[in-house]
Short mmCIF file of C-alpha atoms and ligand atoms in Angstrom, two decimals:
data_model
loop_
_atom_site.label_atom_id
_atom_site.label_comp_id
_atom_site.label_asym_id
_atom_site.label_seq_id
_atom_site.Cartn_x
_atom_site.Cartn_y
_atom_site.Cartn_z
CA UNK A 1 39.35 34.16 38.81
CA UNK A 2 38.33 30.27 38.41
CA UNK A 3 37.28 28.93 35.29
CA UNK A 4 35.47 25.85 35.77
CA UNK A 5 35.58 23.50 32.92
CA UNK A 6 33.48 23.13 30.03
CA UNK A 7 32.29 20.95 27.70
CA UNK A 8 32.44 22.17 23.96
CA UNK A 9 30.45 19.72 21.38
CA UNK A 10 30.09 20.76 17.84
CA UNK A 11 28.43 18.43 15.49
CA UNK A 12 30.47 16.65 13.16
CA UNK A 13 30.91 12.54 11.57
CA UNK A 14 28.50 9.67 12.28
CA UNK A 15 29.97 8.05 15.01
CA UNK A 16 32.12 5.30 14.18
CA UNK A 17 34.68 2.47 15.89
CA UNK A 18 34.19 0.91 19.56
CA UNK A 19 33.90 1.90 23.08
CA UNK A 20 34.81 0.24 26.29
CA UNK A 21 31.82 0.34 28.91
CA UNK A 22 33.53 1.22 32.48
CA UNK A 23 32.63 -0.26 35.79
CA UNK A 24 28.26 0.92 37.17
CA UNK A 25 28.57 4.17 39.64
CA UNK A 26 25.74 2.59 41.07
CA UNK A 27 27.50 -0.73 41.69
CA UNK A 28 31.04 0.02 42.98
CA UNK A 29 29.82 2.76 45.40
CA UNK A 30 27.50 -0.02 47.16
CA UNK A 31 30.33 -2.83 47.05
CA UNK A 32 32.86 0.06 48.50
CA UNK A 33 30.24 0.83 51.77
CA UNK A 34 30.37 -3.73 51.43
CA UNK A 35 33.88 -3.86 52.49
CA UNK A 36 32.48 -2.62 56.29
CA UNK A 37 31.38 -5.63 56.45
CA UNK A 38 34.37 -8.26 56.52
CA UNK A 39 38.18 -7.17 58.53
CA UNK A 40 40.99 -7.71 55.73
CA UNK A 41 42.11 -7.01 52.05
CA UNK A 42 39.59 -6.00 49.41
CA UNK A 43 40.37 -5.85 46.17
CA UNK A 44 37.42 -4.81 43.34
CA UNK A 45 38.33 -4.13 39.68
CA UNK A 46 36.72 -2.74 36.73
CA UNK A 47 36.01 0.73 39.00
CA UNK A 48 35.32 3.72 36.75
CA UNK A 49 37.45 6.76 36.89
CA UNK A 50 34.79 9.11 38.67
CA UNK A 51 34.12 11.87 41.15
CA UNK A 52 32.00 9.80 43.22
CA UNK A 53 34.29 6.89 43.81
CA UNK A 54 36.63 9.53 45.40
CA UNK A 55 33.81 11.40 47.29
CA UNK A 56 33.05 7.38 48.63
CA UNK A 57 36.70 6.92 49.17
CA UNK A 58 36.65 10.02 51.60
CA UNK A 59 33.56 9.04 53.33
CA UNK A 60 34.78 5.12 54.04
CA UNK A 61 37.89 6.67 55.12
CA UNK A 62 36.67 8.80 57.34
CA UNK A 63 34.63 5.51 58.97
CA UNK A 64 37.77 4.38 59.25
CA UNK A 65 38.87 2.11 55.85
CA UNK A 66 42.25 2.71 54.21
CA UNK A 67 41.23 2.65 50.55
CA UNK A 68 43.70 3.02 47.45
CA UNK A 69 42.27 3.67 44.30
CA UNK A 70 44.79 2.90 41.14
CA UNK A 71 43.12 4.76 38.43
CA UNK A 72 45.08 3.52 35.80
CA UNK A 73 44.40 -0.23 36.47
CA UNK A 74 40.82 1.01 37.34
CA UNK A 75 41.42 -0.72 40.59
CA UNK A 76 40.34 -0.39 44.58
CA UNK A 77 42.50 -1.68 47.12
CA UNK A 78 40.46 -1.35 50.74
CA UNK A 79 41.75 -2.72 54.27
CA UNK A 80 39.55 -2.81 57.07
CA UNK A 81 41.53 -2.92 59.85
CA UNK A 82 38.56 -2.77 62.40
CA UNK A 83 38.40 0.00 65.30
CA UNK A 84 35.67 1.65 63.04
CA UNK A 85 34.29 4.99 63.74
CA UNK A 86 30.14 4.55 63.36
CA UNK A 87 29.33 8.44 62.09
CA UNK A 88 28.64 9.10 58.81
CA UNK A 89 29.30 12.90 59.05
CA UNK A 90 26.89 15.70 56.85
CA UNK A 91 29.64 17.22 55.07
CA UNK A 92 30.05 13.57 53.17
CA UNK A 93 26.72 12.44 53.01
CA UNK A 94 24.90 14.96 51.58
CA UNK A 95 27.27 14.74 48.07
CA UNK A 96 25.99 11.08 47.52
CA UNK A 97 23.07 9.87 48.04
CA UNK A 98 24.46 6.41 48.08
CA UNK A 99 26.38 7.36 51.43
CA UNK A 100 23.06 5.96 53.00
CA UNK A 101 24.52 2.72 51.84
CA UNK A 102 26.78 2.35 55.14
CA UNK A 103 23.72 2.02 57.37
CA UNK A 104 22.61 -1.68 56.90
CA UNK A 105 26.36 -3.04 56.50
CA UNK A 106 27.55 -1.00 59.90
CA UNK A 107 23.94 -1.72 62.03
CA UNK A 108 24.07 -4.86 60.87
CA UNK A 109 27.56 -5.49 62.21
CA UNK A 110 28.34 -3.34 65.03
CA UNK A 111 24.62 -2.34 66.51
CA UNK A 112 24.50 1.05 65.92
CA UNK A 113 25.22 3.84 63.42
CA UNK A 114 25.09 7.78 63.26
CA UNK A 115 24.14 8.72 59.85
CA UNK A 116 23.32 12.39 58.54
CA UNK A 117 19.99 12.46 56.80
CA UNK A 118 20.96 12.73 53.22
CA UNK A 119 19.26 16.13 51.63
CA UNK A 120 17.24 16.40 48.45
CA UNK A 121 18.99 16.79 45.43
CA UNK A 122 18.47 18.49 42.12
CA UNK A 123 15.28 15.82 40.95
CA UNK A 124 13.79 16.44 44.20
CA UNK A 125 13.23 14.77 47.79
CA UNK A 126 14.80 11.65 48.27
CA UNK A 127 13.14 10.01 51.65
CA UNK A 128 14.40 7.06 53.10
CA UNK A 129 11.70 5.71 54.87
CA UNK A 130 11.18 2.37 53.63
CA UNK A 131 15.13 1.82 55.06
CA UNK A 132 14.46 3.00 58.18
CA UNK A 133 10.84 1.11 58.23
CA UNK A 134 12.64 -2.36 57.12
CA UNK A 135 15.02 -2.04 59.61
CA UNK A 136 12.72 -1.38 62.56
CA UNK A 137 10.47 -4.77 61.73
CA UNK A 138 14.23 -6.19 61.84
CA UNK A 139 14.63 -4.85 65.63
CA UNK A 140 16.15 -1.51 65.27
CA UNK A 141 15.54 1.74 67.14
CA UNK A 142 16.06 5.19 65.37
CA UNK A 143 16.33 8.38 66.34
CA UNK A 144 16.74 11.69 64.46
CA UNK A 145 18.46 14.41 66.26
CA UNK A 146 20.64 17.50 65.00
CA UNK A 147 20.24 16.33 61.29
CA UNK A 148 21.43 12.86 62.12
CA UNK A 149 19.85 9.29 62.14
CA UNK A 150 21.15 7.49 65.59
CA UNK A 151 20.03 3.71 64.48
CA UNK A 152 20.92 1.21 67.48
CA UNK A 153 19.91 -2.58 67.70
CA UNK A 154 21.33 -5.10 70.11
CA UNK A 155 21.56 -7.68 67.18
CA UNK A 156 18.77 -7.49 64.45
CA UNK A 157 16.55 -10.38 63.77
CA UNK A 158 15.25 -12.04 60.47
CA UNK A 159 11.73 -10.24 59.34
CA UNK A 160 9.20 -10.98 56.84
CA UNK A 161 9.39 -7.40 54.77
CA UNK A 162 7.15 -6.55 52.41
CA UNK A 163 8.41 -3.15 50.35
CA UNK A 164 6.04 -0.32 49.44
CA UNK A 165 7.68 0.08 45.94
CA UNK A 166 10.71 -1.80 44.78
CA UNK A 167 13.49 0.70 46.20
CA UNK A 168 17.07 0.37 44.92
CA UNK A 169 18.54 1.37 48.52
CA UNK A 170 15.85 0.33 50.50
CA UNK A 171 16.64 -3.10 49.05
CA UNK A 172 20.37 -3.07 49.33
CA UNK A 173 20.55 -1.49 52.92
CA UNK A 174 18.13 -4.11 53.95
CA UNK A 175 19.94 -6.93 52.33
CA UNK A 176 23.62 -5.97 53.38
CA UNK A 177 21.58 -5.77 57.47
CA UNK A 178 20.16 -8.94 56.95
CA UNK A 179 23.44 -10.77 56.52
CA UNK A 180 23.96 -10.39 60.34
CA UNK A 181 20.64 -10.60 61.68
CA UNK A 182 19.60 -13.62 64.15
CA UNK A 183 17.65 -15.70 61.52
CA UNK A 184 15.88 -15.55 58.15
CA UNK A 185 14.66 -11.84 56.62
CA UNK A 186 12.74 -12.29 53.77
CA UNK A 187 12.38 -8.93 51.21
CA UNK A 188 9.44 -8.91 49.07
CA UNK A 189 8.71 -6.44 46.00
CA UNK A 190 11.99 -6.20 46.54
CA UNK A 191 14.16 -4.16 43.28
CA UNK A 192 16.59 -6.37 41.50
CA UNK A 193 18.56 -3.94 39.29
CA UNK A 194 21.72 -5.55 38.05
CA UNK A 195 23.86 -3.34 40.32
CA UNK A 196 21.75 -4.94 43.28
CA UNK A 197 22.80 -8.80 41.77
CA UNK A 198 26.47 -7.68 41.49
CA UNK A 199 26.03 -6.63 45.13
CA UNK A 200 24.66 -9.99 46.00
CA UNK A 201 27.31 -11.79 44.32
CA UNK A 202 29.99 -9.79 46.00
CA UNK A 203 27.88 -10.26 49.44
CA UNK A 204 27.87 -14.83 48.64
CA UNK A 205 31.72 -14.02 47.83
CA UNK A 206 32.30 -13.27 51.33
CA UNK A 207 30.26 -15.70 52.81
CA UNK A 208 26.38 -14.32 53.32
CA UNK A 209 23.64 -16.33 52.30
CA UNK A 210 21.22 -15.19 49.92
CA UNK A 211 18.56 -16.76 47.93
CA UNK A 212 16.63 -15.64 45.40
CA UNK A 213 19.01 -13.21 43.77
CA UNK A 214 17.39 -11.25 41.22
CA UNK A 215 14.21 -11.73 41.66
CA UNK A 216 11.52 -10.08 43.61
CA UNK A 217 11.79 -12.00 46.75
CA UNK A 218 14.89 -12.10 48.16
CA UNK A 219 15.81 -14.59 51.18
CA UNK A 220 18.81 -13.92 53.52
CA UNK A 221 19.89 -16.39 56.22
CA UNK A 222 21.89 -14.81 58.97
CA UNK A 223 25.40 -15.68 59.75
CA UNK A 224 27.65 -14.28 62.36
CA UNK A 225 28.55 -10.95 62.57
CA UNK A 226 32.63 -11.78 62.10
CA UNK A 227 32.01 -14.38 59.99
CA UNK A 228 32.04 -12.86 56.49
CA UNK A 229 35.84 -12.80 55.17
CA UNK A 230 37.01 -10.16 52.17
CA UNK A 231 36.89 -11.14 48.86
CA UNK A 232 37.85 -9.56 44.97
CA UNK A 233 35.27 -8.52 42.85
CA UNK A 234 35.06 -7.16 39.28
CA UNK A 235 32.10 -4.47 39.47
CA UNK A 236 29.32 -5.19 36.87
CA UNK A 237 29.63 -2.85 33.51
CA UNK A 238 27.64 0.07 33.49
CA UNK A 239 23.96 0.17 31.68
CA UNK A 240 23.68 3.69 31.95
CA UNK A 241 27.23 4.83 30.42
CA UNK A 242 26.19 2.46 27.67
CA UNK A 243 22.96 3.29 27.09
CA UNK A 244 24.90 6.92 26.58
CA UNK A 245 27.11 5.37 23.59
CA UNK A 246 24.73 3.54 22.21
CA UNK A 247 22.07 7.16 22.23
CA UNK A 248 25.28 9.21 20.82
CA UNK A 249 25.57 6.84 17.91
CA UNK A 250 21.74 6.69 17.40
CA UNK A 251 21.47 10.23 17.19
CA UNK A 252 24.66 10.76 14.94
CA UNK A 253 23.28 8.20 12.42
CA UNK A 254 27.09 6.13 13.15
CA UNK A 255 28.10 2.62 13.51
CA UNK A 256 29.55 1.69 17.08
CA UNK A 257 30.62 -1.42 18.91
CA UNK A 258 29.71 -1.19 22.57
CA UNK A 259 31.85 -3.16 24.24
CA UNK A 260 31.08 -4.68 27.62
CA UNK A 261 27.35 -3.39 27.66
CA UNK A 262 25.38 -6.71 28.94
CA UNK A 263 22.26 -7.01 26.04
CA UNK A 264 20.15 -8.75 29.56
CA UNK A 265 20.58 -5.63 31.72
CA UNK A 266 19.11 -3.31 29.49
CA UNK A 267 16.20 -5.32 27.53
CA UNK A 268 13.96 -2.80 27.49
CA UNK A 269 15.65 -0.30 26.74
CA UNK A 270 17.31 -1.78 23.34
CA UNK A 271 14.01 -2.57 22.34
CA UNK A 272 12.61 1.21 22.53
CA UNK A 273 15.80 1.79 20.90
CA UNK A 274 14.69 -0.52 18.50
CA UNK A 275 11.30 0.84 17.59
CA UNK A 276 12.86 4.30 17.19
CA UNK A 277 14.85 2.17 14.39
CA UNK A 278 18.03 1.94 16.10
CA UNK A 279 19.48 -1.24 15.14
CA UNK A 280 21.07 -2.73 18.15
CA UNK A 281 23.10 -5.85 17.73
CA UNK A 282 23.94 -8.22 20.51
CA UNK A 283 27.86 -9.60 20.26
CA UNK A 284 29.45 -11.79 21.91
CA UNK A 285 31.35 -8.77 24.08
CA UNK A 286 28.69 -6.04 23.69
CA UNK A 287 26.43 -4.45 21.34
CA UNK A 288 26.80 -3.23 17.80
CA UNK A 289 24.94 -0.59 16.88
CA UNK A 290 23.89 1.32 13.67
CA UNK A 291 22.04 4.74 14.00
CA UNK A 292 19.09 5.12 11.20
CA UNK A 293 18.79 8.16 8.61
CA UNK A 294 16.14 9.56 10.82
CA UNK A 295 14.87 8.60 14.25
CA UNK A 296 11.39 7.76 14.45
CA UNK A 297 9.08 8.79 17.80
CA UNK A 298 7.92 6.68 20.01
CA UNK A 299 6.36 6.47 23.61
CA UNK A 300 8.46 5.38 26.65
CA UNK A 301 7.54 4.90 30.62
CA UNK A 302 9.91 4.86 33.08
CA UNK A 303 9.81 1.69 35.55
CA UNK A 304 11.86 -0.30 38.46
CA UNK A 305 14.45 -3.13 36.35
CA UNK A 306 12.88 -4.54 34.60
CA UNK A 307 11.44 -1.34 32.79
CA UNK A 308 13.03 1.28 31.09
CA UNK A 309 15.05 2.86 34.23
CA UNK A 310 14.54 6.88 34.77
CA UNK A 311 18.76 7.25 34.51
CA UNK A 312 18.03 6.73 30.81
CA UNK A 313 15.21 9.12 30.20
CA UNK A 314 17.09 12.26 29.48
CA UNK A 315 18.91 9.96 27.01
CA UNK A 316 15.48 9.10 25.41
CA UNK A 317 14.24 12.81 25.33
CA UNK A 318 17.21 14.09 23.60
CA UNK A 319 16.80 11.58 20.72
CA UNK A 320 13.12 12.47 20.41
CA UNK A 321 13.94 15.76 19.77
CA UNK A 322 15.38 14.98 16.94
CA UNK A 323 12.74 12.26 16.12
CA UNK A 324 9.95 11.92 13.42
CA UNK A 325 6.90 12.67 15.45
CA UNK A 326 5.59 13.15 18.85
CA UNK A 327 6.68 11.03 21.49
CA UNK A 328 5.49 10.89 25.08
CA UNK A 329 7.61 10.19 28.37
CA UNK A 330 6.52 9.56 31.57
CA UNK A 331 8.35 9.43 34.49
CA UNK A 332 7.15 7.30 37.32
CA UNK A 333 10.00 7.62 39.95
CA UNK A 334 10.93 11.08 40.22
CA UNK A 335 8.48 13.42 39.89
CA UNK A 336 10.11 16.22 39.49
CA UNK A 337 13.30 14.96 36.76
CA UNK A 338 12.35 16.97 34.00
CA UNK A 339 14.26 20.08 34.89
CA UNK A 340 16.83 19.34 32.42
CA UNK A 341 14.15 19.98 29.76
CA UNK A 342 14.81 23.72 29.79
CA UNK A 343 18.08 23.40 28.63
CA UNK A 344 17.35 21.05 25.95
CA UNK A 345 14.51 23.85 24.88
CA UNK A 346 17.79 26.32 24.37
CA UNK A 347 18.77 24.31 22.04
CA UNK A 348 15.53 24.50 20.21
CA UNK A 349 14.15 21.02 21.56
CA UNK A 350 10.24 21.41 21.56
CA UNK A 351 9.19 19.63 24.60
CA UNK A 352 5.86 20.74 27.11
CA UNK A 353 5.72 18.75 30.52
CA UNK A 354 2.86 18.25 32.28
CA UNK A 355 3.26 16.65 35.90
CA UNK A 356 4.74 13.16 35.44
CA UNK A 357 5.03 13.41 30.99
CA UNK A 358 7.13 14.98 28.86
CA UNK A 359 5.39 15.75 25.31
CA UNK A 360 8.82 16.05 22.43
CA UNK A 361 7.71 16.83 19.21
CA UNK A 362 10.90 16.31 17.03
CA UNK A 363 12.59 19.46 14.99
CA UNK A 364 14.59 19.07 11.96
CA UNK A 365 17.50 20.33 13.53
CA UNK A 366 18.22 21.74 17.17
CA UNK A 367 20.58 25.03 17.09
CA UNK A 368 24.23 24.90 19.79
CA UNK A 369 23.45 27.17 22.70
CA UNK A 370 25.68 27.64 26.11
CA UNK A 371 23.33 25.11 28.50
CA UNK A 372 23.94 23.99 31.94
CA UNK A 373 23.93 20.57 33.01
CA UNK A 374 21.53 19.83 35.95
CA UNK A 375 22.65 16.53 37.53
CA UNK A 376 24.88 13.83 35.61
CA UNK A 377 22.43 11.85 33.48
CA UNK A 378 20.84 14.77 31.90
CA UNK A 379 24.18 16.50 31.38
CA UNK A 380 25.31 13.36 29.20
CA UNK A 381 22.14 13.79 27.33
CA UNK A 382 22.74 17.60 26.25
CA UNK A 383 26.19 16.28 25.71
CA UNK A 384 24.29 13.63 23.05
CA UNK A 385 21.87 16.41 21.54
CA UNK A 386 24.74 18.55 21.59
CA UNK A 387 26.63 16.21 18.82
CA UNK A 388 23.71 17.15 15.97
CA UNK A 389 23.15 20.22 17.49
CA UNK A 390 24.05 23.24 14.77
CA UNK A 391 26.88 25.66 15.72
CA UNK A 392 28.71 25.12 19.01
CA UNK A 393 26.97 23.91 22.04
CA UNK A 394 28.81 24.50 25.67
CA UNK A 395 27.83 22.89 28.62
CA UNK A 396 29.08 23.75 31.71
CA UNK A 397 28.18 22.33 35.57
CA UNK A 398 30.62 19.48 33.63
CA UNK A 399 31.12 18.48 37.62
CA UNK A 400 27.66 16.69 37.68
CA UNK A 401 28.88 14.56 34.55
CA UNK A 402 32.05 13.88 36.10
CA UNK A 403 30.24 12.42 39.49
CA UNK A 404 29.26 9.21 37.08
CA UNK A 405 30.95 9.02 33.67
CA UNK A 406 34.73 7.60 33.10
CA UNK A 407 36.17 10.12 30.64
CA UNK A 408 33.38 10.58 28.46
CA UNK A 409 34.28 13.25 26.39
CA UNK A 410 37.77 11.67 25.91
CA UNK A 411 35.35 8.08 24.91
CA UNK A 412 32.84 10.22 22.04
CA UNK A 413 36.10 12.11 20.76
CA UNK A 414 37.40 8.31 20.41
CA UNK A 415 34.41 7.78 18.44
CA UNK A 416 35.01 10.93 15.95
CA UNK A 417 32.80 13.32 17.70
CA UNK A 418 33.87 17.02 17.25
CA UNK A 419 34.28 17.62 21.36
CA UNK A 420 36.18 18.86 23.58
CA UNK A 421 37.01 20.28 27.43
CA UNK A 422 37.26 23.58 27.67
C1 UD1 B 1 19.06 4.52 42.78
C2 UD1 B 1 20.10 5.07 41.84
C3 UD1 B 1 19.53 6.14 40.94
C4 UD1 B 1 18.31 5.62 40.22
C5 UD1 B 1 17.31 5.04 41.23
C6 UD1 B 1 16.12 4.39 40.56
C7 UD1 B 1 22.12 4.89 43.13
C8 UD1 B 1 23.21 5.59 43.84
N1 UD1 B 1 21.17 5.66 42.63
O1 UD1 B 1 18.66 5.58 43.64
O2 UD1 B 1 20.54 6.50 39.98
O3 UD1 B 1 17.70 6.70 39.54
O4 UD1 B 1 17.95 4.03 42.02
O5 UD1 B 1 16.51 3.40 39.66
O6 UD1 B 1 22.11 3.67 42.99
N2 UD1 B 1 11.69 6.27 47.95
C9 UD1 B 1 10.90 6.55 49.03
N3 UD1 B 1 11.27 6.08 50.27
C10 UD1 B 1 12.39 5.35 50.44
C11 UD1 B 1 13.21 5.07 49.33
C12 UD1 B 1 12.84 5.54 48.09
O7 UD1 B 1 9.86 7.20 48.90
O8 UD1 B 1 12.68 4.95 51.58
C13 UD1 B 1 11.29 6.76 46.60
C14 UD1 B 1 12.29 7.77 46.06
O9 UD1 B 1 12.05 9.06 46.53
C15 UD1 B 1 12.07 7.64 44.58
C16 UD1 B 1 11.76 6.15 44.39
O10 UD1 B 1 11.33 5.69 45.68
O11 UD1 B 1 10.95 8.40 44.17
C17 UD1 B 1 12.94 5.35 43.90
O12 UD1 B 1 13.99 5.44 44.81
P1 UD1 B 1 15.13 4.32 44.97
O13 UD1 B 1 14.81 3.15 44.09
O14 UD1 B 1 15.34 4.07 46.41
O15 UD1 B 1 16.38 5.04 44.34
P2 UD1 B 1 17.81 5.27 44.96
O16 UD1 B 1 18.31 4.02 45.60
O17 UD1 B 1 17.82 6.52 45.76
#
């Protein structure tokens, strides 16, 4: 019989010391599907050690790249050699839901793509029609047959596109198609996340031209579809692994320097971390910060950069339930993201949902329980409640957490907490 692994957390000392931030999932897997776009040698650093960089890896390969991926250095090497193959098959896209990436850099480029619709996934439907309606206003045809998206377009043209809602991959696959399209395409409402800015910057590397980066009209001027050239690029630090370290401290009542965690990227955030009386400290090379005796409630609505983003609202939850009060959460992109709650309930977390709000009224103390994480940002957050959580809590599903965080039980145990694989 298999045992998959665990994760064991028992509570133990205040965190204390420093951690490093890796590389954003949501970055590197976007500047990976990036190197379609340019023939040559690729080289991006600062690429976290995690499950979805490989399941990426296999995907690009099988498009046709020839990637090597030195874990130790934390580095990608990727040739593009040309002769691509323009299917994106099921079996790879429906593991990531940034596979959908490849579309704009490969219709862009080559005309045409066949791309399996990516699924659902554990926080609900996914849909990915503002891509697909961006695209057309840009000149492309789709059909969907057998599962798959067949996109064709002679060459695109520059559009004037105005987004419903400011989509992270709506914006990205519509930026990366612009870069080849016959004129100027101008995205409006468009989302300008940090990992879409590091994208950008990669994108200017190699010779696109793109104005108005990070803001919410963006401005590409076509170039020609062999005339972008491969570059090296050092992937952005991750908010969301940070905003873990920084919520493990909080909750643990430790001291912490969190090294590489960019103070801009994650505004919002510090300040709710702030009114819960988390001091947080910008440094020169990251962000010092001090849990308080007790964490105090507060209210918190998720929002599109620059808001608090939903991949830190599990986070959030888990320290109200430990909080001084009643604090309400809303979640305005995904609907349906609260199914972690029930696990955080086993560990005697008092939290009622209704529709889009979660209502956490804090307990003394929550009680270890086995738990099961759902998807990867709300298995780092019953990792976090796990560390004050009485007894011995056990999470397993540890394969979600490993799809987006470098090492992180090897990064708290750094820190002093009482943790472990099992
Ligand atoms: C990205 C992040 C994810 C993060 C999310 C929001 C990656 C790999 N994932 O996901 O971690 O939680 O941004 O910050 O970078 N929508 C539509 N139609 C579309 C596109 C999106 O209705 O064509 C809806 C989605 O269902 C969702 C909302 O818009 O409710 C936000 O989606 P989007 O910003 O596109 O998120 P992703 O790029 O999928």
């Amino acid at each position: 019989m298999v045992t998959l692994p665990r994760i064991r957390v028992r509570p133990g000392r205040k965190l204390s010391g420093s951690v490093d931030v890796p590389g954003a999932k949501n970055s590197v897997l976007k500047l990976m599907a990036a190197c379609l776009m340019a023939d040559g040698d690729f080289t991006l650093t600062n690429v976290p050690d995690i499950d979805d960089v490989a399941t990426m890896s296999d995907l690009l390969s099988a498009i046709g790249l020839d990637i090597r991926h030195d874990r130790t250095l934390g580095r990608l090497d990727i040739n593009n050699a040309g002769g691509l193959h323009l299917v994106a098959p099921y079996e790879l896209v429906e593991r990531i839901r940034a596979s959908i990436n490849v579309l704009g850099p490969l219709l862009g480029r080559f005309g045409e793509v066949r791309i399996a619709l990516p699924g659902g996934d554990d926080f609900g439907s996914r849909p990915i029609d503002m891509h697909l309606n961006g695209l057309t206003q840009m000149g492309a045809e789709f059909s969907i047959r057998h599962g798959d998206v067949h996109a064709f377009a002679d060459r695109l043209h520059g559009a004037d596109i105005t987004l419903d809602f400011p989509s992270v991959g709506a914006t990205e696959n519509l930026l990366t198609a612009a870069v080849f399209a016959k004129g100027t395409t101008t995205i409006d409402n468009a989302a300008r996340e940090p990992e879409i800015v590091d994208l950008c910057h990669m994108l200017v590397s190699m010779g696109a031209s793109i104005e108005g980066i990070g803001s919410t009209t963006v401005t590409v001027h076509g170039v020609e579809r062999d005339a972008l050239r491969p570059t090296s690029h050092a992937v952005v630090p991750d908010r969301v692994q940070a905003a873990t370290y920084i919520a493990a401290t909080a909750i643990t009542g430790g001291e912490v320097l969190v090294r590489h965690a960019i103070p801009e990227h994650m505004e919002m955030l510090l300040r709710r971390f702030d009114d819960m009386g988390v001091t947080v400290e910008p440094q020169h090379n990251g962000i010092l910060v001090v849990g308080p005796e007790k964490l105090k409630s507060i209210d918190v609505v998720t929002l599109p950069f620059p808001g608090v983003a939903t991949d830190y609202k599990p986070l959030v939850v888990a320290l109200l339930s430990v909080a001084d009060g009643v604090g309400i959460v809303t979640e305005n992109l995904y609907p349906g993201r609260f199914r972690y709650v029930d696990e955080l309930r086993r560990l005697g977390a008092n939290i009622r949902t209704d529709g889009h709000h979660a209502i956490v009224r804090g307990v003394p103390r929550l009680s270890g329980a086995p738990v099961r994480s759902p998807d990867i940002r709300a298995g780092a957050a019953l990792v976090v409640a796990g560390l004050v959580a009485e007894g011995e809590t056990v999470i397993s599903d540890v394969h979600h957490i490993d799809r987006g965080y470098d090492d992180l039980v090897g990064r708290l145990e750094s820190l002093g907490a009482d943790i472990a694989r099992i």
